[in-house]
Amino acid sequence: MDDSRPIFLQIAEAIENDILAGNLHEETQVPSTNEFAAFYRINPATAGKGVNLLVDDGILYKKRGIGMFVATGSQARLVKKRREQFEAEFVRPLIAEATKIGLSQAQLVSMIQAAPIHEGDTV
Amino acid sequence: MTTVVEVNGLTKRFGKFTAVDDVSFRVEENTIYGLLGRNGAGKTTMMQLLTGQQFASDGSIRVFGQSPVENAAVLGNICFIKESQAYPDDFKPRHVFESAPWFFQNWDAEFANRLISEFRVPVNRRIKKLSRGQLSAVGVIVGLASRAPLTFFDEPYLGLDAVARQIFYDRLLEDFGEHPRTVILSTHLIDEVSALLEHVLVIDDGKLIIDENADTLRGSATTISGTKSTVEAFVGKRTVLHREGIGGLSSITVEKLDSADRTAAASAGLELGPVSLQQLIVRKTSIPEAEFGAQS
């Protein structure tokens, strides 16, 4: 956990990352709020807030008396959401920085094409 | 949610000195609070008032709906772990743990024994002979195993090593998950405990200056850095929490920026940096101006 952003957002993101990476499969149970709290060493109410955020987004759903489960189709929806975020958080600042140091769009594109991609790298 | 503590216009004077100055707040049930502030800010006095160990000069205190002073019904539900608890001469940790159930109806002896071995407390050594850290561990164990509905930890870990502090945080969270209760934790180690807290109260000079959800506070301030003129132009009329500069460079902490502000700052070539809970509190409780080599 880094200290600069609300922790419940970071918890929600960590769960999303696990779903994206396929560590948490659709229709499987996710750990309880208290388990999250103990693992990340955070306040259980904060962990609950993060989990509830994903319930509101329809990524997780509650089975009464049993716990939280990953909703069907959530992985595809997260991919779509993360791609939109990727554009806003990485691509636009990248272009802004490139413009600042006088790189043209063509130069930027060829730079990206020349950059090595590590196949093994995941989220 | 049920309110456990309600304080209105609370003031405590010692002669001409005002230790707690017209403070009002509420404490909700089953929440972990951080009571933070500098040395001498009034934290301990506040806790003494809430536990009936000091009389208020002015204002009202309600704990579980009643005045805590000389009130067994209230005090029986409170556990107050002080920075330096005094024990009778010749007392051994064993005596502390054996007498604890007389005062705390929820006392869990099994949990206490587990903590004793984790903290490696020598139960048969005289308390006078314990190290500072071991003495603190005795207090921490009493605070956790008593499971009082309202537990105060006043700077509980003087001398506790990093391993022991981590055990304290882990056991507190674990046990809080299973047995929710209200905890008020006063400490200077804000970075270490910030993730544990749900709500933060900050006292400065006897006044309550922050009463806010911990997650709302996090990310409620941003540091903007860049060349002095650009930073100053961007900051404009915003509330400045902190200002630092060296030569032609400047770094100013301001309150929350929205995403339009962030985009504007980025395109002006400014760097935006996060402010941790600890930094935020340091900045709100210290003198705001600090400039080095400001002759630009």
CSV table of C-alpha atoms in Angstrom, one decimal:
chain,number,residue,atom,x,y,z
A,1,MET,CA,0.0,0.0,0.0
A,2,ASP,CA,1.4,3.4,-0.8
A,3,ASP,CA,0.4,6.2,1.4
A,4,SER,CA,-0.6,8.8,-1.2
A,5,ARG,CA,-4.0,7.5,-2.4
A,6,PRO,CA,-7.1,6.3,-0.6
A,7,ILE,CA,-6.3,2.7,0.5
A,8,PHE,CA,-9.8,1.4,-0.4
A,9,LEU,CA,-9.0,2.4,-4.0
A,10,GLN,CA,-5.8,0.5,-3.8
A,11,ILE,CA,-7.6,-2.6,-2.4
A,12,ALA,CA,-10.1,-2.5,-5.2
A,13,GLU,CA,-7.3,-2.2,-7.8
A,14,ALA,CA,-5.4,-5.1,-6.2
A,15,ILE,CA,-8.5,-7.3,-6.5
A,16,GLU,CA,-9.1,-6.1,-10.1
A,17,ASN,CA,-5.5,-7.0,-10.9
A,18,ASP,CA,-6.0,-10.5,-9.6
A,19,ILE,CA,-9.1,-10.9,-11.8
A,20,LEU,CA,-7.3,-9.5,-14.8
A,21,ALA,CA,-4.3,-11.7,-14.3
A,22,GLY,CA,-6.6,-14.7,-14.0
A,23,ASN,CA,-5.6,-15.4,-10.3
A,24,LEU,CA,-9.2,-14.9,-9.3
A,25,HIS,CA,-11.5,-16.7,-11.7
A,26,GLU,CA,-15.1,-15.7,-12.5
A,27,GLU,CA,-17.6,-17.3,-10.2
A,28,THR,CA,-15.0,-18.1,-7.5
A,29,GLN,CA,-15.1,-16.8,-4.0
A,30,VAL,CA,-12.8,-13.9,-3.0
A,31,PRO,CA,-11.2,-13.7,0.5
A,32,SER,CA,-13.3,-12.1,3.2
A,33,THR,CA,-12.9,-8.4,4.3
A,34,ASN,CA,-11.1,-9.5,7.5
A,35,GLU,CA,-8.7,-11.7,5.5
A,36,PHE,CA,-7.9,-8.8,3.2
A,37,ALA,CA,-7.5,-6.5,6.2
A,38,ALA,CA,-5.1,-8.9,7.9
A,39,PHE,CA,-3.1,-9.6,4.7
A,40,TYR,CA,-2.7,-6.0,3.7
A,41,ARG,CA,-2.4,-4.8,7.3
A,42,ILE,CA,-5.2,-2.3,6.9
A,43,ASN,CA,-8.4,-1.4,8.7
A,44,PRO,CA,-11.2,-3.9,8.0
A,45,ALA,CA,-13.7,-1.0,7.3
A,46,THR,CA,-11.3,0.3,4.7
A,47,ALA,CA,-11.0,-3.2,3.1
A,48,GLY,CA,-14.8,-3.4,3.1
A,49,LYS,CA,-15.0,-0.1,1.3
A,50,GLY,CA,-12.7,-1.4,-1.4
A,51,VAL,CA,-14.7,-4.6,-1.8
A,52,ASN,CA,-18.0,-2.7,-1.9
A,53,LEU,CA,-16.7,-0.4,-4.6
A,54,LEU,CA,-16.3,-3.5,-6.8
A,55,VAL,CA,-19.8,-4.7,-5.8
A,56,ASP,CA,-21.2,-1.4,-6.9
A,57,ASP,CA,-19.3,-1.8,-10.2
A,58,GLY,CA,-20.8,-5.3,-10.7
A,59,ILE,CA,-17.4,-6.9,-10.6
A,60,LEU,CA,-18.1,-8.8,-7.4
A,61,TYR,CA,-21.4,-9.9,-6.1
A,62,LYS,CA,-22.6,-11.0,-2.7
A,63,LYS,CA,-24.0,-14.5,-1.9
A,64,ARG,CA,-25.8,-14.1,1.4
A,65,GLY,CA,-24.3,-16.0,4.2
A,66,ILE,CA,-21.5,-17.3,2.0
A,67,GLY,CA,-19.3,-14.4,0.8
A,68,MET,CA,-18.2,-12.4,-2.2
A,69,PHE,CA,-17.8,-13.9,-5.7
A,70,VAL,CA,-16.3,-12.7,-9.0
A,71,ALA,CA,-19.1,-11.9,-11.4
A,72,THR,CA,-19.3,-13.5,-14.9
A,73,GLY,CA,-17.9,-11.2,-17.6
A,74,SER,CA,-16.0,-9.1,-15.1
A,75,GLN,CA,-12.6,-9.8,-16.7
A,76,ALA,CA,-13.7,-8.5,-20.1
A,77,ARG,CA,-15.2,-5.4,-18.5
A,78,LEU,CA,-12.1,-4.7,-16.5
A,79,VAL,CA,-9.9,-5.0,-19.6
A,80,LYS,CA,-12.1,-2.4,-21.3
A,81,LYS,CA,-12.0,-0.1,-18.3
A,82,ARG,CA,-8.3,-0.4,-17.9
A,83,ARG,CA,-7.7,0.4,-21.6
A,84,GLU,CA,-9.6,3.6,-21.2
A,85,GLN,CA,-7.6,4.4,-18.0
A,86,PHE,CA,-4.4,3.6,-19.9
A,87,GLU,CA,-5.1,6.2,-22.5
A,88,ALA,CA,-5.8,8.9,-19.9
A,89,GLU,CA,-3.0,8.1,-17.5
A,90,PHE,CA,-0.2,7.0,-19.7
A,91,VAL,CA,-0.7,7.9,-23.4
A,92,ARG,CA,-1.8,11.5,-22.9
A,93,PRO,CA,1.0,12.3,-20.4
A,94,LEU,CA,3.4,10.5,-22.8
A,95,ILE,CA,2.4,12.7,-25.7
A,96,ALA,CA,2.6,15.8,-23.5
A,97,GLU,CA,6.1,15.0,-22.4
A,98,ALA,CA,7.1,14.1,-26.0
A,99,THR,CA,5.8,17.5,-27.2
A,100,LYS,CA,7.8,19.2,-24.5
A,101,ILE,CA,11.1,17.8,-25.6
A,102,GLY,CA,10.3,18.4,-29.3
A,103,LEU,CA,9.5,14.8,-30.4
A,104,SER,CA,7.1,14.6,-33.4
A,105,GLN,CA,4.3,12.0,-33.4
A,106,ALA,CA,6.2,10.0,-36.1
A,107,GLN,CA,9.4,10.0,-33.9
A,108,LEU,CA,7.4,8.9,-30.9
A,109,VAL,CA,5.7,6.0,-32.8
A,110,SER,CA,9.1,4.7,-34.1
A,111,MET,CA,10.5,5.0,-30.6
A,112,ILE,CA,7.7,2.9,-29.2
A,113,GLN,CA,8.1,0.3,-32.1
A,114,ALA,CA,11.8,0.1,-31.4
A,115,ALA,CA,11.4,-0.4,-27.6
A,116,PRO,CA,11.8,-4.0,-26.5
A,117,ILE,CA,8.7,-5.8,-25.2
A,118,HIS,CA,9.1,-8.4,-22.6
A,119,GLU,CA,6.6,-11.1,-23.3
A,120,GLY,CA,6.7,-12.4,-19.7
A,121,ASP,CA,5.8,-9.1,-18.1
A,122,THR,CA,2.3,-9.1,-16.8
A,123,VAL,CA,0.2,-6.7,-14.7
B,1,MET,CA,-23.9,3.7,14.0
B,2,THR,CA,-24.0,4.1,17.7
B,3,THR,CA,-22.1,7.0,19.2
B,4,VAL,CA,-19.7,5.8,22.0
B,5,VAL,CA,-18.2,9.2,23.0
B,6,GLU,CA,-19.8,12.6,22.6
B,7,VAL,CA,-17.8,15.7,23.6
B,8,ASN,CA,-19.1,19.2,23.4
B,9,GLY,CA,-17.2,22.4,24.1
B,10,LEU,CA,-14.7,20.5,26.2
B,11,THR,CA,-12.1,22.7,27.9
B,12,LYS,CA,-9.5,21.9,30.5
B,13,ARG,CA,-7.4,24.5,32.2
B,14,PHE,CA,-4.5,24.0,34.5
B,15,GLY,CA,-4.1,27.4,36.1
B,16,LYS,CA,-3.5,29.8,33.3
B,17,PHE,CA,-2.6,27.1,30.8
B,18,THR,CA,-5.4,25.8,28.6
B,19,ALA,CA,-4.6,22.1,27.7
B,20,VAL,CA,-7.8,21.4,25.9
B,21,ASP,CA,-9.6,24.3,24.3
B,22,ASP,CA,-13.3,24.2,23.4
B,23,VAL,CA,-13.2,20.8,21.6
B,24,SER,CA,-16.3,19.0,20.2
B,25,PHE,CA,-16.3,15.6,18.5
B,26,ARG,CA,-18.0,12.2,18.4
B,27,VAL,CA,-16.6,8.7,18.5
B,28,GLU,CA,-18.6,6.0,16.7
B,29,GLU,CA,-18.8,2.4,17.7
B,30,ASN,CA,-16.5,-0.3,16.3
B,31,THR,CA,-14.0,2.1,14.7
B,32,ILE,CA,-10.3,2.5,15.1
B,33,TYR,CA,-9.4,6.1,15.7
B,34,GLY,CA,-6.0,7.8,15.6
B,35,LEU,CA,-5.6,10.6,18.2
B,36,LEU,CA,-2.6,12.5,16.8
B,37,GLY,CA,-0.7,15.6,17.5
B,38,ARG,CA,2.6,17.0,18.7
B,39,ASN,CA,4.1,16.6,22.2
B,40,GLY,CA,2.1,18.7,24.7
B,41,ALA,CA,-0.8,19.2,22.2
B,42,GLY,CA,-3.3,17.9,24.7
B,43,LYS,CA,-3.8,14.2,23.7
B,44,THR,CA,-3.1,12.6,27.1
B,45,THR,CA,-5.2,15.2,28.9
B,46,MET,CA,-8.0,14.5,26.4
B,47,MET,CA,-7.8,10.8,27.2
B,48,GLN,CA,-7.7,11.4,30.9
B,49,LEU,CA,-10.9,13.5,30.6
B,50,LEU,CA,-12.6,10.8,28.6
B,51,THR,CA,-11.7,8.2,31.2
B,52,GLY,CA,-12.7,10.3,34.2
B,53,GLN,CA,-9.2,10.8,35.5
B,54,GLN,CA,-9.4,14.6,35.1
B,55,PHE,CA,-12.3,16.9,35.7
B,56,ALA,CA,-13.4,19.2,32.8
B,57,SER,CA,-13.2,22.9,33.4
B,58,ASP,CA,-16.0,23.5,30.9
B,59,GLY,CA,-18.1,21.6,28.4
B,60,SER,CA,-19.7,18.1,28.5
B,61,ILE,CA,-18.4,14.6,28.1
B,62,ARG,CA,-20.7,11.6,27.4
B,63,VAL,CA,-19.2,8.1,27.3
B,64,PHE,CA,-21.8,5.4,26.5
B,65,GLY,CA,-24.3,8.1,27.1
B,66,GLN,CA,-23.2,9.0,30.7
B,67,SER,CA,-20.6,11.0,32.4
B,68,PRO,CA,-17.4,8.9,33.0
B,69,VAL,CA,-16.4,10.5,36.3
B,70,GLU,CA,-16.7,8.0,39.2
B,71,ASN,CA,-19.1,6.0,37.1
B,72,ALA,CA,-18.5,2.3,37.4
B,73,ALA,CA,-21.0,1.4,34.6
B,74,VAL,CA,-18.9,3.4,32.2
B,75,LEU,CA,-15.4,2.8,33.5
B,76,GLY,CA,-16.0,-1.0,33.5
B,77,ASN,CA,-16.2,-0.9,29.7
B,78,ILE,CA,-13.1,1.1,29.3
B,79,CYS,CA,-9.5,0.0,29.1
B,80,PHE,CA,-6.8,2.8,29.2
B,81,ILE,CA,-3.2,1.8,28.4
B,82,LYS,CA,-0.9,4.6,29.4
B,83,GLU,CA,2.5,5.4,28.3
B,84,SER,CA,3.9,4.7,31.7
B,85,GLN,CA,1.7,2.6,33.9
B,86,ALA,CA,2.7,2.4,37.5
B,87,TYR,CA,2.4,-1.0,39.2
B,88,PRO,CA,2.6,-1.9,42.9
B,89,ASP,CA,6.2,-2.7,44.1
B,90,ASP,CA,7.1,-6.4,43.8
B,91,PHE,CA,4.4,-6.9,41.2
B,92,LYS,CA,5.3,-9.4,38.4
B,93,PRO,CA,3.7,-9.5,35.0
B,94,ARG,CA,2.0,-12.7,36.1
B,95,HIS,CA,0.1,-10.7,38.8
B,96,VAL,CA,-1.0,-8.2,36.2
B,97,PHE,CA,-2.4,-10.8,33.9
B,98,GLU,CA,-4.0,-12.8,36.8
B,99,SER,CA,-5.8,-9.7,38.2
B,100,ALA,CA,-6.9,-8.4,34.8
B,101,PRO,CA,-10.1,-10.5,34.7
B,102,TRP,CA,-11.3,-8.8,37.9
B,103,PHE,CA,-11.5,-5.5,36.0
B,104,PHE,CA,-12.2,-6.6,32.4
B,105,GLN,CA,-15.2,-8.8,32.0
B,106,ASN,CA,-14.3,-9.8,28.4
B,107,TRP,CA,-10.7,-10.8,29.4
B,108,ASP,CA,-9.5,-13.7,27.2
B,109,ALA,CA,-6.7,-15.6,29.1
B,110,GLU,CA,-5.9,-17.8,26.2
B,111,PHE,CA,-5.4,-14.8,23.9
B,112,ALA,CA,-3.3,-13.2,26.6
B,113,ASN,CA,-1.1,-16.3,26.9
B,114,ARG,CA,-0.5,-16.3,23.2
B,115,LEU,CA,0.5,-12.7,23.3
B,116,ILE,CA,2.8,-13.2,26.3
B,117,SER,CA,4.8,-15.8,24.3
B,118,GLU,CA,4.8,-13.7,21.1
B,119,PHE,CA,6.1,-10.7,23.0
B,120,ARG,CA,8.4,-12.9,25.1
B,121,VAL,CA,7.3,-11.3,28.4
B,122,PRO,CA,9.1,-12.9,31.4
B,123,VAL,CA,6.0,-13.3,33.6
B,124,ASN,CA,7.9,-14.1,36.8
B,125,ARG,CA,10.4,-11.3,36.7
B,126,ARG,CA,9.7,-8.3,38.9
B,127,ILE,CA,8.2,-5.5,36.9
B,128,LYS,CA,10.8,-3.1,38.2
B,129,LYS,CA,13.4,-5.2,36.5
B,130,LEU,CA,11.7,-5.3,33.1
B,131,SER,CA,13.2,-3.4,30.2
B,132,ARG,CA,11.3,-0.4,28.8
B,133,GLY,CA,10.1,-2.5,25.9
B,134,GLN,CA,8.9,-5.4,28.0
B,135,LEU,CA,7.0,-3.0,30.2
B,136,SER,CA,5.3,-1.6,27.2
B,137,ALA,CA,4.5,-5.1,26.0
B,138,VAL,CA,2.7,-5.8,29.3
B,139,GLY,CA,0.4,-2.8,28.7
B,140,VAL,CA,-0.2,-3.8,25.1
B,141,ILE,CA,-1.2,-7.3,26.1
B,142,VAL,CA,-3.6,-6.0,28.7
B,143,GLY,CA,-5.1,-3.6,26.1
B,144,LEU,CA,-5.6,-6.3,23.5
B,145,ALA,CA,-6.7,-9.2,25.7
B,146,SER,CA,-9.2,-7.1,27.8
B,147,ARG,CA,-11.3,-6.6,24.7
B,148,ALA,CA,-12.9,-3.6,26.3
B,149,PRO,CA,-15.7,-2.0,24.2
B,150,LEU,CA,-13.7,1.3,24.4
B,151,THR,CA,-9.9,0.9,24.5
B,152,PHE,CA,-7.4,3.7,24.7
B,153,PHE,CA,-3.7,3.2,23.8
B,154,ASP,CA,-1.8,6.3,24.8
B,155,GLU,CA,1.6,6.0,23.0
B,156,PRO,CA,1.7,2.3,24.0
B,157,TYR,CA,5.0,1.3,22.6
B,158,LEU,CA,7.8,3.2,24.0
B,159,GLY,CA,10.9,1.0,23.7
B,160,LEU,CA,9.0,-1.7,21.7
B,161,ASP,CA,11.2,-3.0,18.9
B,162,ALA,CA,10.0,-3.2,15.2
B,163,VAL,CA,9.1,-6.9,15.5
B,164,ALA,CA,7.0,-6.3,18.6
B,165,ARG,CA,5.2,-3.3,17.0
B,166,GLN,CA,4.3,-5.3,14.0
B,167,ILE,CA,2.9,-8.1,16.2
B,168,PHE,CA,0.9,-5.5,18.0
B,169,TYR,CA,-0.6,-4.1,14.7
B,170,ASP,CA,-1.3,-7.6,13.3
B,171,ARG,CA,-3.0,-8.9,16.5
B,172,LEU,CA,-5.0,-5.7,16.9
B,173,LEU,CA,-6.4,-5.9,13.3
B,174,GLU,CA,-7.0,-9.7,13.6
B,175,ASP,CA,-8.8,-9.4,16.9
B,176,PHE,CA,-10.6,-6.3,15.9
B,177,GLY,CA,-12.0,-8.2,12.9
B,178,GLU,CA,-13.3,-11.0,15.1
B,179,HIS,CA,-14.3,-8.8,18.1
B,180,PRO,CA,-15.1,-5.3,16.8
B,181,ARG,CA,-14.8,-2.6,19.4
B,182,THR,CA,-13.8,1.0,19.6
B,183,VAL,CA,-10.1,1.8,19.8
B,184,ILE,CA,-8.5,5.2,20.2
B,185,LEU,CA,-4.8,5.0,19.5
B,186,SER,CA,-2.5,7.9,20.2
B,187,THR,CA,0.9,7.8,18.6
B,188,HIS,CA,3.7,9.7,17.0
B,189,LEU,CA,4.5,6.9,14.6
B,190,ILE,CA,1.9,8.1,12.1
B,191,ASP,CA,3.4,6.4,9.0
B,192,GLU,CA,3.4,3.0,10.8
B,193,VAL,CA,-0.2,3.1,11.9
B,194,SER,CA,-1.9,5.2,9.2
B,195,ALA,CA,-3.3,2.1,7.3
B,196,LEU,CA,-4.8,0.8,10.6
B,197,LEU,CA,-6.9,3.9,11.2
B,198,GLU,CA,-10.4,4.5,10.0
B,199,HIS,CA,-10.7,8.0,11.4
B,200,VAL,CA,-8.2,10.6,12.4
B,201,LEU,CA,-8.5,13.3,15.1
B,202,VAL,CA,-5.6,15.8,15.3
B,203,ILE,CA,-5.1,18.0,18.2
B,204,ASP,CA,-2.8,21.0,18.1
B,205,ASP,CA,-2.3,23.5,20.9
B,206,GLY,CA,-5.4,22.1,22.7
B,207,LYS,CA,-7.7,22.6,19.7
B,208,LEU,CA,-9.1,19.9,17.4
B,209,ILE,CA,-7.8,20.8,13.9
B,210,ILE,CA,-8.7,17.6,12.0
B,211,ASP,CA,-11.7,15.3,12.5
B,212,GLU,CA,-11.8,13.3,9.3
B,213,ASN,CA,-12.1,9.9,7.8
B,214,ALA,CA,-8.5,8.6,7.2
B,215,ASP,CA,-9.2,7.7,3.5
B,216,THR,CA,-10.6,11.1,2.8
B,217,LEU,CA,-7.5,12.7,4.3
B,218,ARG,CA,-5.2,10.6,2.2
B,219,GLY,CA,-4.9,12.3,-1.1
B,220,SER,CA,-6.5,15.4,0.2
B,221,ALA,CA,-3.3,17.4,-0.4
B,222,THR,CA,-0.8,17.5,-3.2
B,223,THR,CA,2.7,19.0,-3.5
B,224,ILE,CA,3.4,21.0,-6.6
B,225,SER,CA,7.0,21.5,-7.7
B,226,GLY,CA,8.7,23.4,-10.4
B,227,THR,CA,10.3,26.7,-11.2
B,228,LYS,CA,9.3,29.3,-8.7
B,229,SER,CA,7.3,31.6,-11.0
B,230,THR,CA,5.3,28.7,-12.6
B,231,VAL,CA,4.5,27.2,-9.2
B,232,GLU,CA,3.4,30.5,-7.8
B,233,ALA,CA,1.3,31.3,-10.9
B,234,PHE,CA,-0.5,27.9,-10.7
B,235,VAL,CA,-1.0,28.1,-6.9
B,236,GLY,CA,-2.6,31.6,-7.2
B,237,LYS,CA,-5.1,32.1,-4.5
B,238,ARG,CA,-5.3,28.4,-3.3
B,239,THR,CA,-4.8,27.6,0.4
B,240,VAL,CA,-1.1,26.9,0.9
B,241,LEU,CA,-0.4,24.3,3.5
B,242,HIS,CA,3.3,24.3,3.2
B,243,ARG,CA,5.9,26.1,1.1
B,244,GLU,CA,9.5,25.2,0.5
B,245,GLY,CA,12.0,26.6,-2.0
B,246,ILE,CA,15.7,26.6,-2.9
B,247,GLY,CA,17.1,29.1,-5.4
B,248,GLY,CA,14.7,29.4,-8.3
B,249,LEU,CA,12.8,26.2,-7.4
B,250,SER,CA,9.7,26.0,-5.4
B,251,SER,CA,7.6,23.3,-3.8
B,252,ILE,CA,4.2,24.1,-2.4
B,253,THR,CA,1.6,21.9,-0.8
B,254,VAL,CA,-2.0,22.7,-1.5
B,255,GLU,CA,-5.4,21.2,-0.8
B,256,LYS,CA,-7.1,18.7,-3.1
B,257,LEU,CA,-6.7,19.2,-6.9
B,258,ASP,CA,-9.4,17.9,-9.3
B,259,SER,CA,-8.5,16.2,-12.5
B,260,ALA,CA,-8.7,19.4,-14.6
B,261,ASP,CA,-6.2,21.0,-12.2
B,262,ARG,CA,-3.9,18.1,-12.6
B,263,THR,CA,-4.0,18.2,-16.4
B,264,ALA,CA,-3.4,22.0,-16.2
B,265,ALA,CA,-0.5,21.5,-13.9
B,266,ALA,CA,1.0,18.7,-16.0
B,267,SER,CA,0.8,20.8,-19.2
B,268,ALA,CA,2.5,23.7,-17.4
B,269,GLY,CA,5.4,21.4,-16.8
B,270,LEU,CA,4.8,21.1,-13.0
B,271,GLU,CA,5.5,18.0,-11.0
B,272,LEU,CA,2.7,16.7,-8.7
B,273,GLY,CA,3.7,14.7,-5.7
B,274,PRO,CA,1.6,12.8,-3.1
B,275,VAL,CA,1.4,13.8,0.5
B,276,SER,CA,1.2,11.1,3.1
B,277,LEU,CA,-0.9,11.3,6.2
B,278,GLN,CA,2.2,11.9,8.3
B,279,GLN,CA,3.4,14.7,6.0
B,280,LEU,CA,0.0,16.2,5.9
B,281,ILE,CA,-0.2,16.3,9.7
B,282,VAL,CA,3.3,17.6,10.0
B,283,ARG,CA,2.4,20.4,7.6
B,284,LYS,CA,-0.8,21.2,9.4
B,285,THR,CA,0.8,21.4,12.8
B,286,SER,CA,4.0,23.2,12.0
B,287,ILE,CA,4.9,26.7,10.9
B,288,PRO,CA,3.9,26.9,7.2
B,289,GLU,CA,6.9,29.0,5.8
B,290,ALA,CA,10.3,27.5,5.2
B,291,GLU,CA,12.5,29.0,2.6
B,292,PHE,CA,16.1,28.4,2.0
B,293,GLY,CA,18.2,30.7,-0.2
B,294,ALA,CA,15.1,32.6,-1.1
B,295,GLN,CA,17.0,35.6,-2.5
B,296,SER,CA,15.8,35.1,-6.1
